[in-house]
């Protein structure tokens, strides 16, 4: 089964490389996406890149694959998953949000984040006015992220909710929870029978200690689809 893996802000497909390797060893195909404007091998594009840009990119990808996919989105990529699944719900077997935004219509990354992240968006975009520079503790491969993707509102009809298999992976390490914008998101989804919530004792960078915990969740998701 194809598993499409979409990274969060400032990151590219390289972030999922250990997960791809483990999935392939289990007989699945992992497709790690580098969204437009986030390839560390390319210069910052001199054109607007919005949330809509990334949503369309994911829609085009899944429509070009032979079967509906399991789609995984970390952090910012939750907005990309919801947007793409809203346009083409029939192309998704399962949606897996990894400590990620789960927007309603009209939400933006800005509206769903806390004050410290607003400071980062503003201060981090001071260099270009168009791109938010990575935080100092990010991986050295991280690149500046198009700020318009974080400010544009999601446009959702609700069709994405028709994807029957929906999972939320909550990072619950005590080192992360006090600053997490996703605590309320996870709490709300725990009470929703349409969702399965998985807790990982990890920080927001769920791959910092290796791929095992996340791959374990994905194995559960894939087994449930057989």
Coordinates of C-alpha atoms in Angstrom, one line a residue:
X1 CA 0.0 0.0 0.0
X2 CA 1.2 3.5 -0.8
X3 CA 1.8 5.7 2.3
X4 CA 2.3 9.4 1.4
X5 CA 4.2 11.3 4.0
X6 CA 4.0 15.1 4.2
X7 CA 6.4 16.9 6.5
X8 CA 5.8 20.0 8.6
X9 CA 7.0 23.6 8.2
X10 CA 10.6 24.1 7.1
X11 CA 11.1 20.4 6.5
X12 CA 11.3 18.2 3.4
X13 CA 10.9 14.6 2.5
X14 CA 14.3 13.9 4.0
X15 CA 12.6 14.1 7.5
X16 CA 10.7 10.9 6.8
X17 CA 13.6 8.9 5.2
X18 CA 13.9 6.5 8.2
X19 CA 10.1 5.9 8.1
X20 CA 10.2 5.2 4.4
X21 CA 13.0 2.6 4.9
X22 CA 11.0 0.8 7.6
X23 CA 7.8 0.9 5.6
X24 CA 9.5 -0.6 2.6
X25 CA 11.0 -3.4 4.7
X26 CA 7.4 -4.2 5.7
X27 CA 6.3 -4.4 2.1
X28 CA 4.7 -0.9 1.7
X29 CA 5.8 2.0 -0.5
X30 CA 6.6 5.2 1.4
X31 CA 6.4 8.4 -0.6
X32 CA 8.0 11.2 1.2
X33 CA 6.9 14.6 -0.2
X34 CA 9.0 17.8 -0.4
X35 CA 6.4 20.5 -0.8
X36 CA 7.0 23.4 -3.2
X37 CA 9.6 25.9 -2.0
X38 CA 11.1 23.5 0.6
X39 CA 13.8 21.7 -1.3
X40 CA 17.1 22.4 0.4
X41 CA 18.9 21.8 -2.9
X42 CA 17.1 24.7 -4.5
X43 CA 17.1 28.5 -3.9
X44 CA 14.1 30.2 -2.4
X45 CA 11.6 30.6 -5.3
X46 CA 10.8 34.1 -6.5
X47 CA 7.0 33.5 -6.7
X48 CA 4.1 33.3 -4.2
X49 CA 3.6 29.9 -2.5
X50 CA 0.5 29.6 -0.5
X51 CA -1.4 26.8 1.4
X52 CA -3.5 26.4 -1.8
X53 CA -0.2 25.7 -3.7
X54 CA 0.6 22.9 -1.3
X55 CA -3.0 21.5 -1.3
X56 CA -3.0 21.4 -5.1
X57 CA 0.4 19.7 -5.1
X58 CA -0.9 16.9 -2.9
X59 CA -4.1 16.5 -4.8
X60 CA -2.1 16.1 -8.0
X61 CA 0.1 13.5 -6.4
X62 CA -2.6 11.3 -5.0
X63 CA -4.6 11.5 -8.2
X64 CA -1.6 10.2 -10.1
X65 CA -1.2 7.1 -8.0
X66 CA -2.9 3.8 -8.8
X67 CA -4.9 3.3 -5.6
X68 CA -6.2 5.5 -2.7
X69 CA -3.4 6.2 -0.2
X70 CA -2.7 6.4 3.5
X71 CA -1.7 10.0 4.0
X72 CA 0.4 11.1 6.9
X73 CA 0.9 14.8 7.8
X74 CA 3.1 16.3 10.5
X75 CA 2.4 19.7 12.1
X76 CA 1.7 22.3 9.4
X77 CA 1.0 19.4 7.0
X78 CA -2.3 18.7 8.7
X79 CA -3.8 21.7 6.9
X80 CA -2.4 20.3 3.6
X81 CA -4.0 16.9 4.3
X82 CA -7.4 18.3 5.1
X83 CA -7.4 20.6 2.1
X84 CA -6.4 17.8 -0.3
X85 CA -8.8 15.2 1.2
X86 CA -11.6 17.8 0.9
X87 CA -10.9 18.1 -2.9
X88 CA -10.4 14.4 -3.5
X89 CA -11.7 12.3 -0.6
X90 CA -12.0 9.2 -2.8
X91 CA -8.1 9.2 -3.2
X92 CA -7.5 8.6 0.6
X93 CA -7.9 5.3 2.4
X94 CA -6.8 6.9 5.7
X95 CA -5.7 10.2 7.1
X96 CA -3.0 10.3 9.9
X97 CA -2.3 13.6 11.6
X98 CA 0.9 13.5 13.5
X99 CA 0.8 16.2 16.2
X100 CA -0.7 18.3 13.5
X101 CA -3.3 21.0 12.7
X102 CA -6.8 19.7 12.1
X103 CA -8.4 22.9 10.7
X104 CA -12.0 23.9 10.3
X105 CA -13.1 26.0 7.4
X106 CA -11.5 29.4 7.7
X107 CA -8.7 28.4 10.1
X108 CA -5.1 29.2 9.3
X109 CA -1.9 28.1 10.9
X110 CA -1.7 31.6 12.5
X111 CA -5.2 31.3 14.0
X112 CA -4.4 27.8 15.4
X113 CA -1.1 28.6 17.1
X114 CA 0.1 30.2 20.3
X115 CA 1.8 33.5 21.0
X116 CA 5.3 32.2 20.9
X117 CA 4.8 30.8 17.4
X118 CA 3.3 34.1 16.3
X119 CA 6.6 35.7 17.4
X120 CA 8.5 33.2 15.4
X121 CA 6.4 33.8 12.3
X122 CA 7.0 37.6 12.6
X123 CA 10.6 37.6 13.6
X124 CA 11.5 34.7 11.4
X125 CA 10.2 36.4 8.3
X126 CA 12.1 39.6 8.9
X127 CA 14.9 38.6 6.5
X128 CA 12.8 38.3 3.4
X129 CA 9.2 39.2 4.3
X130 CA 8.2 36.1 2.4
X131 CA 9.8 33.2 4.2
X132 CA 10.0 32.2 7.8
X133 CA 13.5 31.1 8.7
X134 CA 13.9 27.8 10.7
X135 CA 14.2 27.9 14.4
X136 CA 17.8 27.5 15.7
X137 CA 17.3 24.0 17.0
X138 CA 15.8 22.6 13.7
X139 CA 17.8 20.1 11.6
X140 CA 20.5 21.7 9.5
X141 CA 18.7 20.6 6.4
X142 CA 15.6 22.7 7.3
X143 CA 14.9 25.7 5.0
X144 CA 12.9 28.9 5.2
X145 CA 9.1 28.3 4.9
X146 CA 6.7 30.3 2.7
X147 CA 4.9 32.6 5.1
X148 CA 1.7 32.7 3.0
X149 CA 1.1 29.0 3.7
X150 CA 0.8 29.8 7.4
X151 CA -1.5 32.8 6.9
X152 CA -3.9 31.7 4.3
X153 CA -7.2 30.3 5.6
X154 CA -8.2 26.7 4.9
X155 CA -11.1 26.4 2.5
X156 CA -13.0 23.3 3.4
X157 CA -16.5 22.0 2.5
X158 CA -16.3 19.2 5.0
X159 CA -15.9 16.5 2.3
X160 CA -12.6 15.4 3.9
X161 CA -14.6 14.1 6.9
X162 CA -16.0 11.4 4.6
X163 CA -12.6 9.6 4.7
X164 CA -13.7 6.9 7.1
X165 CA -10.4 6.1 8.7
X166 CA -8.9 9.0 10.6
X167 CA -6.1 9.0 13.1
X168 CA -4.5 11.5 15.4
X169 CA -1.0 10.9 16.8
X170 CA -0.5 13.1 19.9
X171 CA 3.0 13.9 21.2
X172 CA 2.5 13.8 25.0
X173 CA 6.1 14.2 26.3
X174 CA 6.0 16.5 29.3
X175 CA 8.9 18.4 27.7
X176 CA 6.5 19.4 24.9
X177 CA 3.0 19.7 26.3
X178 CA 3.3 23.1 28.1
X179 CA 4.1 24.8 24.7
X180 CA 2.0 22.6 22.4
X181 CA -0.8 24.2 20.4
X182 CA -2.2 20.7 19.8
X183 CA -3.4 19.8 23.3
X184 CA -6.9 21.0 22.7
X185 CA -7.0 19.4 19.3
X186 CA -6.1 16.0 20.7
X187 CA -8.6 16.4 23.6
X188 CA -11.4 17.1 21.3
X189 CA -10.7 14.2 19.0
X190 CA -10.5 11.8 21.9
X191 CA -14.2 12.4 22.4
X192 CA -15.0 11.9 18.7
X193 CA -15.9 8.4 17.7
X194 CA -14.9 9.1 14.1
X195 CA -11.2 9.3 15.2
X196 CA -8.6 7.0 16.8
X197 CA -6.1 8.9 18.9
X198 CA -2.6 7.4 19.5
X199 CA -0.4 8.8 22.3
X200 CA 3.4 8.9 21.8
X201 CA 5.7 9.8 24.6
X202 CA 7.7 12.0 22.3
X203 CA 8.1 15.7 21.7
X204 CA 6.7 17.4 18.6
X205 CA 9.8 16.2 16.7
X206 CA 8.4 12.7 16.9
X207 CA 11.4 11.2 14.9
X208 CA 14.0 12.7 17.2
X209 CA 14.5 9.4 19.0
X210 CA 14.1 7.3 15.8
X211 CA 11.2 6.0 13.6
X212 CA 10.1 3.1 15.8
X213 CA 7.2 4.8 17.6
X214 CA 5.7 6.4 14.5
X215 CA 6.2 3.3 12.4
X216 CA 4.4 1.3 15.1
X217 CA 1.4 3.5 14.8
X218 CA 1.5 3.3 11.0
X219 CA 1.6 -0.5 11.2
X220 CA -1.6 -0.4 13.3
X221 CA -3.3 1.8 10.8
X222 CA -2.2 -0.4 7.8
X223 CA -3.3 -3.6 9.6
X224 CA -6.7 -2.1 10.2
X225 CA -7.2 -1.5 6.5
X226 CA -6.5 -5.0 5.4

